[in-house]
Short mmCIF file of C-alpha atoms in Angstrom, two decimals:
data_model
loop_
_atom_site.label_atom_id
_atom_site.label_comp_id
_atom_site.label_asym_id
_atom_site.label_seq_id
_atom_site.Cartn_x
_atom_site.Cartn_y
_atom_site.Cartn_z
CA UNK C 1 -2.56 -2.50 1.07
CA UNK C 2 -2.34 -0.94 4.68
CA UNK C 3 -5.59 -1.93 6.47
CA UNK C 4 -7.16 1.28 7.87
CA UNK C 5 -5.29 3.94 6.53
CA UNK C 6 -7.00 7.43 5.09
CA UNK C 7 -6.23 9.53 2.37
CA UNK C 8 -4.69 12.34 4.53
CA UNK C 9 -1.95 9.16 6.21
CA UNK C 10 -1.77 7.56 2.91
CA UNK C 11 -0.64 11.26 1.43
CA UNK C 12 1.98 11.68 3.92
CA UNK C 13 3.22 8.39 3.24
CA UNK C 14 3.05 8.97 -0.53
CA UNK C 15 4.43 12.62 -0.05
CA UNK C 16 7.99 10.99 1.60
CA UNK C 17 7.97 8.14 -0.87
CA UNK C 18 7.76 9.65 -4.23
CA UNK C 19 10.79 12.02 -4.14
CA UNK C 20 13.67 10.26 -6.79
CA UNK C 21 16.84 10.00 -4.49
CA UNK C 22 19.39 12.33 -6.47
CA UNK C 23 22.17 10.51 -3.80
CA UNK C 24 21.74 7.20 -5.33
CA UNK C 25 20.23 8.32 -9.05
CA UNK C 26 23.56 9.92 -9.46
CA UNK C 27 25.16 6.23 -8.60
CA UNK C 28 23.25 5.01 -11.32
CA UNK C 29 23.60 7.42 -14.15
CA UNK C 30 27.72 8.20 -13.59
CA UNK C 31 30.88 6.13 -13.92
CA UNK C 32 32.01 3.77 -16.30
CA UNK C 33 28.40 1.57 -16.53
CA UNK C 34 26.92 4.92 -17.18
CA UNK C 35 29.21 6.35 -19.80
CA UNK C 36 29.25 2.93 -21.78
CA UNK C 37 25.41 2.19 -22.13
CA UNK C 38 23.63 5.16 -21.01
CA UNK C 39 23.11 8.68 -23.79
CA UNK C 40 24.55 11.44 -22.01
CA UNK C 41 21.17 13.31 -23.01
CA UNK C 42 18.97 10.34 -20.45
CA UNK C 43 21.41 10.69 -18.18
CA UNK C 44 21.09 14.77 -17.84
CA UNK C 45 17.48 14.40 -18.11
CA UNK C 46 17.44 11.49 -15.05
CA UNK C 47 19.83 13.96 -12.40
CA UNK C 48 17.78 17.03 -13.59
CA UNK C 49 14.11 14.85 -12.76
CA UNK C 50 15.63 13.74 -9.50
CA UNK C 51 17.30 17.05 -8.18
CA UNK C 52 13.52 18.78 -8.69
CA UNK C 53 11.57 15.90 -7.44
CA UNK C 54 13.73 15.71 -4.15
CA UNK C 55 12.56 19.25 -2.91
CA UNK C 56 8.94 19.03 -4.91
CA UNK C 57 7.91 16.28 -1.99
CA UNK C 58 7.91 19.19 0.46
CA UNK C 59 4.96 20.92 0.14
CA UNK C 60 3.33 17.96 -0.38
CA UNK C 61 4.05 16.19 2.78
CA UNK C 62 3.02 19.43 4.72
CA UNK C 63 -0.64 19.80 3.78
CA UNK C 64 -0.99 16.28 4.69
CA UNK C 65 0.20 16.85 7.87
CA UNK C 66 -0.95 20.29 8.35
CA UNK C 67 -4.51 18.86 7.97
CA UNK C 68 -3.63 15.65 9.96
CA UNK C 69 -2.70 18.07 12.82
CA UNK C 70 -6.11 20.51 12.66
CA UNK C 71 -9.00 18.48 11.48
CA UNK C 72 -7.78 15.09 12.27
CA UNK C 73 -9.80 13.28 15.07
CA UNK C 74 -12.23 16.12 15.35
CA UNK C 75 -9.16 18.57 15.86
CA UNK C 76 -8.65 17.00 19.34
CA UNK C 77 -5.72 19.55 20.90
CA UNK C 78 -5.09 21.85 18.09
CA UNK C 79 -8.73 23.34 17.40
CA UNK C 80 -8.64 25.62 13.88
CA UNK C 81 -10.02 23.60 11.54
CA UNK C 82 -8.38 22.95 7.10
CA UNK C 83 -8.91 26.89 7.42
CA UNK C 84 -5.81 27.06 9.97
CA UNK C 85 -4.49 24.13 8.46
CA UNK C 86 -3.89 25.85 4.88
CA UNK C 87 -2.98 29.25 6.57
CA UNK C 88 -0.01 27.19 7.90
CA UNK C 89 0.68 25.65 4.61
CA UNK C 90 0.83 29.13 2.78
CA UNK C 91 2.47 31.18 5.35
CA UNK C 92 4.89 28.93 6.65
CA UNK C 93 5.66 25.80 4.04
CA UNK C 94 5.48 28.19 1.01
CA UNK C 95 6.52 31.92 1.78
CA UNK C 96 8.31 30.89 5.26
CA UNK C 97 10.50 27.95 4.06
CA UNK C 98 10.09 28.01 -0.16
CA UNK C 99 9.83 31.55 -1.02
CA UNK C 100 12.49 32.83 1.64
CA UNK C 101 15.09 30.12 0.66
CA UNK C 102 14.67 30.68 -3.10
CA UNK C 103 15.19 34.53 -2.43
CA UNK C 104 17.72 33.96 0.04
CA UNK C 105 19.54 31.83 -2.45
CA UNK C 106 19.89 34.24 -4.97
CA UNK C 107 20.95 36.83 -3.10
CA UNK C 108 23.89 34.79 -1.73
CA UNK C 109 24.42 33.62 -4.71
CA UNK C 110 24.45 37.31 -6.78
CA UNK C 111 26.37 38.94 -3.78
CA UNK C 112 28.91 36.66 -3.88
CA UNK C 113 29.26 36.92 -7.52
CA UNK C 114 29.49 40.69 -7.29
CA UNK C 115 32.24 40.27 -4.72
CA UNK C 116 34.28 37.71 -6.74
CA UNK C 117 34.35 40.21 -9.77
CA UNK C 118 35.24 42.99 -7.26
CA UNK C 119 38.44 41.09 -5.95
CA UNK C 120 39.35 39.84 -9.54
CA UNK C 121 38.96 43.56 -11.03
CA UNK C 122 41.36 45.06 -7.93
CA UNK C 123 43.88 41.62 -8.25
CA UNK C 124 42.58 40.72 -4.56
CA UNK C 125 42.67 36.90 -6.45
CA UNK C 126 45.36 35.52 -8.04
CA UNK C 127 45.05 34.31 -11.63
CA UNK C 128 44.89 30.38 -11.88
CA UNK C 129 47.67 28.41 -11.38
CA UNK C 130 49.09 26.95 -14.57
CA UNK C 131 49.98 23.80 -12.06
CA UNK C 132 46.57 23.30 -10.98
CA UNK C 133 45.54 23.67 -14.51
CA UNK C 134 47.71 20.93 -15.21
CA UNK C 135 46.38 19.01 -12.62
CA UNK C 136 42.92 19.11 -13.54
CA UNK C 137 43.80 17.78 -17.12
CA UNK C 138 45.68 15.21 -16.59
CA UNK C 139 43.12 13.65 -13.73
CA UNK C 140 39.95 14.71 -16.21
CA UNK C 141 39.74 11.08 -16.42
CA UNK C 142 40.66 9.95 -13.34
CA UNK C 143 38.33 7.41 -11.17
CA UNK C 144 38.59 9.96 -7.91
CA UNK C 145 35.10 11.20 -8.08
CA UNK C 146 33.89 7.89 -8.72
CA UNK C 147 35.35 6.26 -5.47
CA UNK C 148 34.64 9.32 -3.42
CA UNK C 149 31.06 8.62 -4.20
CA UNK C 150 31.32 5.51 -4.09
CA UNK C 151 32.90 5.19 -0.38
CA UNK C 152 30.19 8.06 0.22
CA UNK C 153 27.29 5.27 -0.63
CA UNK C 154 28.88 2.79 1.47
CA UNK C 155 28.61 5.02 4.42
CA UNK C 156 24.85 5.80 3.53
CA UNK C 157 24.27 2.06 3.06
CA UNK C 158 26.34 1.31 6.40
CA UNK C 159 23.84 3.98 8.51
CA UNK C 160 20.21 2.78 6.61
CA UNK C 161 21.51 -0.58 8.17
CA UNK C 162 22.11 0.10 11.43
CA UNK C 163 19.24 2.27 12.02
CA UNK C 164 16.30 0.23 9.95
CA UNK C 165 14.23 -1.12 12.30
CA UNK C 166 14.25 -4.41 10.65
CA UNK C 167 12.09 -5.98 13.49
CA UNK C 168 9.44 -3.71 12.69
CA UNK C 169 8.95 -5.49 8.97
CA UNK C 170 8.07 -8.88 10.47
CA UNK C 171 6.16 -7.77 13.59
CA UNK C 172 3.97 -4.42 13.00
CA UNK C 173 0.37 -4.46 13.77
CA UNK C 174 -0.28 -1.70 11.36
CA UNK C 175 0.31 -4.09 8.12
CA UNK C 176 1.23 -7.45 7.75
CA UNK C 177 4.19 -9.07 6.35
CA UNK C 178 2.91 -9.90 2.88
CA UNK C 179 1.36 -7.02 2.16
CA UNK C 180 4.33 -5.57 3.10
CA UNK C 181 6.34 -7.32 0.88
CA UNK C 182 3.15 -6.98 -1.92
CA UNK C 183 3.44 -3.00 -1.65
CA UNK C 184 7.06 -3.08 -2.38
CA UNK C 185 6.61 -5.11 -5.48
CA UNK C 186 3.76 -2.97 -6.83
CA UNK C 187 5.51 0.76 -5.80
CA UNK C 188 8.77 -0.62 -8.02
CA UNK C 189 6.62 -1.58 -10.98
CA UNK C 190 4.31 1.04 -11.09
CA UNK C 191 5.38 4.17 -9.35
CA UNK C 192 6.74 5.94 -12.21
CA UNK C 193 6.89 3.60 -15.37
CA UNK C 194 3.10 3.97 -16.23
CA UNK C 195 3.58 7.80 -16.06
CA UNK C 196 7.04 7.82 -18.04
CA UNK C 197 5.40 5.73 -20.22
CA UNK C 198 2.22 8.37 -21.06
CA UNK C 199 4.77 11.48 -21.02
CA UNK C 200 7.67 9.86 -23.71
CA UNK C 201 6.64 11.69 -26.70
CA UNK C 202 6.94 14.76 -24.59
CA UNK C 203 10.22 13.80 -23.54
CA UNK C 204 12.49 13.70 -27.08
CA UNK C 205 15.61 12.54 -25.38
CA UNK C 206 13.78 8.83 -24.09
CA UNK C 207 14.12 7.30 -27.65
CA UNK C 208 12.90 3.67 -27.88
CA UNK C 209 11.14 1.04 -25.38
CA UNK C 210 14.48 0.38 -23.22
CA UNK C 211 15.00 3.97 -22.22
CA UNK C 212 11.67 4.43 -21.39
CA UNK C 213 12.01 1.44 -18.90
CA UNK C 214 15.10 2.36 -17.85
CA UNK C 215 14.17 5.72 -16.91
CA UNK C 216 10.66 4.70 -15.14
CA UNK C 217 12.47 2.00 -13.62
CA UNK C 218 15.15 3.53 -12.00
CA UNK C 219 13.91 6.06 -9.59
CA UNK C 220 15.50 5.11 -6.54
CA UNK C 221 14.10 5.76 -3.10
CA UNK C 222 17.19 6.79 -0.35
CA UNK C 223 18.08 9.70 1.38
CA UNK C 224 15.09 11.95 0.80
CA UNK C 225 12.30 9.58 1.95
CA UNK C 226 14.39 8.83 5.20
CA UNK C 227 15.09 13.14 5.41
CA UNK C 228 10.63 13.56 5.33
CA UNK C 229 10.24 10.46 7.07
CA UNK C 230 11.97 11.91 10.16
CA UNK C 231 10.57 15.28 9.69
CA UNK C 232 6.99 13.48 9.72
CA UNK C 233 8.16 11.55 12.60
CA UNK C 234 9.19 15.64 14.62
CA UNK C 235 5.93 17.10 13.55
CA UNK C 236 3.54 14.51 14.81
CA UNK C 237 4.99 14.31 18.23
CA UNK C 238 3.99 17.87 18.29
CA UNK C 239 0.49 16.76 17.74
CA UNK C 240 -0.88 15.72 21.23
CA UNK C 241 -3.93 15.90 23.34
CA UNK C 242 -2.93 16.49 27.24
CA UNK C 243 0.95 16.13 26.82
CA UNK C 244 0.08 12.48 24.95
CA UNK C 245 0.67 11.60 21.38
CA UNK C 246 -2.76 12.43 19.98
CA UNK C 247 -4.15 8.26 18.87
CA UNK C 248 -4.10 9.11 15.02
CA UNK C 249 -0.67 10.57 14.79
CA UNK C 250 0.90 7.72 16.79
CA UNK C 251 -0.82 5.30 14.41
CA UNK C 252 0.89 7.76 11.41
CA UNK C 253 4.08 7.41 13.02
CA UNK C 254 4.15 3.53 13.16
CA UNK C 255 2.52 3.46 9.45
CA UNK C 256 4.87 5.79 7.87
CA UNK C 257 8.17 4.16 9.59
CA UNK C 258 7.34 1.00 8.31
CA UNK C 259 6.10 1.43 4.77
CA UNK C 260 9.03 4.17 4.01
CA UNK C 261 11.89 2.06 5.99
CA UNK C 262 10.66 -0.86 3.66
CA UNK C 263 10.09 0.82 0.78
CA UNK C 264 13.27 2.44 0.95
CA UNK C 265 15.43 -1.43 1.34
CA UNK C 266 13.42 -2.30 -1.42
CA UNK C 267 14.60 0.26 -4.13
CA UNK C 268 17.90 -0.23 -2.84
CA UNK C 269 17.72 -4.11 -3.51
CA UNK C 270 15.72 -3.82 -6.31
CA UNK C 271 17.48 -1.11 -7.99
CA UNK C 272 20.84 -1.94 -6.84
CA UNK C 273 20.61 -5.59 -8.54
CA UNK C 274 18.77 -5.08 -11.48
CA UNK C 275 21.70 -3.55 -13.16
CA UNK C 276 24.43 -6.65 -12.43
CA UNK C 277 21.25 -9.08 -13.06
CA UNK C 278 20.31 -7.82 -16.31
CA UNK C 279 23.90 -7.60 -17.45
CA UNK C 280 24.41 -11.46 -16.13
CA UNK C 281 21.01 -11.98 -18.05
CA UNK C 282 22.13 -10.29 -21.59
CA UNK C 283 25.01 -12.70 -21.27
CA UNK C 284 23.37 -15.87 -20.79
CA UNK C 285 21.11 -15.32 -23.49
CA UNK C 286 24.00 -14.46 -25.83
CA UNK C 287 26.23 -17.41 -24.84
CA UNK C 288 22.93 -20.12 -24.83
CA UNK C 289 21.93 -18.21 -28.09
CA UNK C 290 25.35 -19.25 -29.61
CA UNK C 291 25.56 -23.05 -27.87
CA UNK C 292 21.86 -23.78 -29.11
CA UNK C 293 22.32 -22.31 -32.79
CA UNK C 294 24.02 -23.18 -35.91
CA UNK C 295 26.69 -20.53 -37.06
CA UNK C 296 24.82 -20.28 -40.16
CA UNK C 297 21.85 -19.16 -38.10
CA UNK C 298 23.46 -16.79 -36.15
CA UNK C 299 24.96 -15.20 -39.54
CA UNK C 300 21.27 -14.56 -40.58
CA UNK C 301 19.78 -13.58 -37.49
CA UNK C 302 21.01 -10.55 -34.97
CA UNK C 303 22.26 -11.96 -31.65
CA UNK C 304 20.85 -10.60 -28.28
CA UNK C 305 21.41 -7.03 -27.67
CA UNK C 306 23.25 -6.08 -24.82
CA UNK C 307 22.04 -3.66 -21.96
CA UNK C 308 23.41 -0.90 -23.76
CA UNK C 309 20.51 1.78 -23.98
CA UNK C 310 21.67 3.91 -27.35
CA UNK C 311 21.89 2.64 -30.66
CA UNK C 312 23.45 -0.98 -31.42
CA UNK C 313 26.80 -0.31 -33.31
CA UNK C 314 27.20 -2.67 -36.08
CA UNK C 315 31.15 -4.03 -36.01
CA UNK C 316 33.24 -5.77 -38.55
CA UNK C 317 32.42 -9.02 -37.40
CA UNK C 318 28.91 -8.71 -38.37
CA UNK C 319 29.42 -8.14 -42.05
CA UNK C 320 29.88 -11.68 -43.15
CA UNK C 321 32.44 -12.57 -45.28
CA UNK C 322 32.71 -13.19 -49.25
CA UNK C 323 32.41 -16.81 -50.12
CA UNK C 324 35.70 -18.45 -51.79
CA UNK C 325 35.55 -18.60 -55.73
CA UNK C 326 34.54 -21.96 -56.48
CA UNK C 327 36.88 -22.02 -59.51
CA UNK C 328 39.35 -21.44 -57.61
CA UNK C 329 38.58 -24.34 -55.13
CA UNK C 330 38.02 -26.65 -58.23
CA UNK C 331 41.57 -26.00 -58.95
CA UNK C 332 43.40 -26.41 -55.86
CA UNK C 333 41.25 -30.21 -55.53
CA UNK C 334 42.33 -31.07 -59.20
CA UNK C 335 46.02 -29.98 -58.08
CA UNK C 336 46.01 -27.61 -61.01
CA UNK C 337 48.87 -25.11 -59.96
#
């Protein structure tokens, strides 16, 4: 879809796109909508998917770029060759930045432990308050996360706004506007529902057709592709020949600002809608269902199902009623007491 591009640019561009946005995935899977129509098991299993896939992108983007930097246009400026290239990606994308922060992690995490049970064994803390105790059950159920995150996503949405360069989408010379607008379709449709699709029997908590759509549907794209885009964007002005932008990586930069920017307003229209939309959609189809049928018809046939993702419930006013005796209605015509 972008004229010119080769497998190294289209990786990087891949590499920042395919991350799940945990941000906005948690949006989607908590609150009220959430807790009404989606199992608590898909909704564990979507947070878990995008929390892993968010950092997973990392190593990814970097031996794109690595080998962008030292074998791209002949190695013009940075001479070493995929040999250098991967000796980067080991020693400083795996051990450097993966390996340290997983070890340096634990040990925070295991010291700190150790000195919490120290304090708590010598009284240093105080045993919980029975008020704050109190507090925290009797506002289990209050909507305070929920607007905290929600006022959090308006100020996410408020900053992709300002800063998208929305001029670039209609006037780029790396890819024009309907391909533009093509890609987006085709990276909604088909960058994870294919592969959700081929992995559901592996998966036991996607039951059914709808959750598997559901779950390879929504996979937004936020904060992470705009964290590697500008990461890309630091890296590759590092990549020059004579104190200039080497040619390649200045293409890379205009390539990958556009697609991700684009990509990115895309899932957040797309995915942001689709939820309202197919709830206005359910509705319709109930109430023109209802307006278009005999009551009689609609005793023998199930109704639309609503968005709800588990199990349809079947309530009392499904089970239809008994008729009325007919002796009894004989009677009351003949005006037999």
């Amino acid at each position: 879809m972008v004229p010119h591009l080769s497998f190294l640019h289209s990786l990087a561009v891949g590499a920042c796109a395919t991350p799940t946005d945990p941000v906005l995935s948690n949006s989607i899977v908590k609150g009220k909508f959430a807790d009404k129509n989606v199992p608590k098991d898909l909704q564990k299993v979507i947070i878990s998917e995008s929390g892993a896939n968010d950092g997973l992108g990392y190593p990814f983007l970097f031996i794109a770029l690595y080998l962008i930097k030292y074998t791209g246009s002949g190695g013009a400026g940075h001479p070493g060759g995929a040999r250098l290239a991967m000796a980067y990606w080991f020693g400083e994308t795996w051990f450097y930045v993966i390996v340290l922060s997983v070890i340096y992690g634990t040990a925070v995490g295991l010291i700190a432990a150790k000195l919490l049970h120290w304090a708590t064994d010598r009284k240093f803390v105080d045993r919980e308050s029975y008020q704050v105790d109190r507090f925290r059950q009797k506002t289990s159920d209050d909507a305070l996360q929920q607007t905290t995150d929600m006022l959090l996503n308006y100020a996410i949405f408020a900053w992709f706004g300002a800063v998208c360069p929305w001029s670039l989408f209609a006037h780029s010379e790396v890819i024009p506007s309907y391909r533009l607008i093509f890609l987006g379709i085709l990276v909604l449709l088909f960058r994870r529902i294919p592969m959700v699709y081929a992995l559901q029997s592996q998966i036991w908590q996607i039951q059914g057709w709808r959750q598997m759509m559901f779950t390879g549907f929504f996979g937004p794209i936020g904060v992470s592709a705009i964290f590697y885009l500008y990461i890309s964007l630091d890296f590759l002005r590092h990549v020059t020949v004579a104190g200039v932008v080497r040619e390649d990586a200045a293409r890379l930069e205009e390539v990958i600002t556009v697609v991700v920017w684009f990509l990115v307003i895309c899932s957040i229209v797309g995915h942001g809608l689709s939820v309202p939309l197919g709830k206005l959609g359910s509705k319709a189809l109930r109430r023109f269902s209802k307006t278009t049928k005999s009551r009689g018809d609609l005793e023998d046939q199930d109704s639309p199902d609503s968005f709800h993702l588990g199990e349809r419930v079947e309530h009392d006013s499904d089970i239809q009623p008994p008729k009325e005796d007919q002796h009894e209605e004989h009677r009351s015509r003949s005006g037999i007491a």
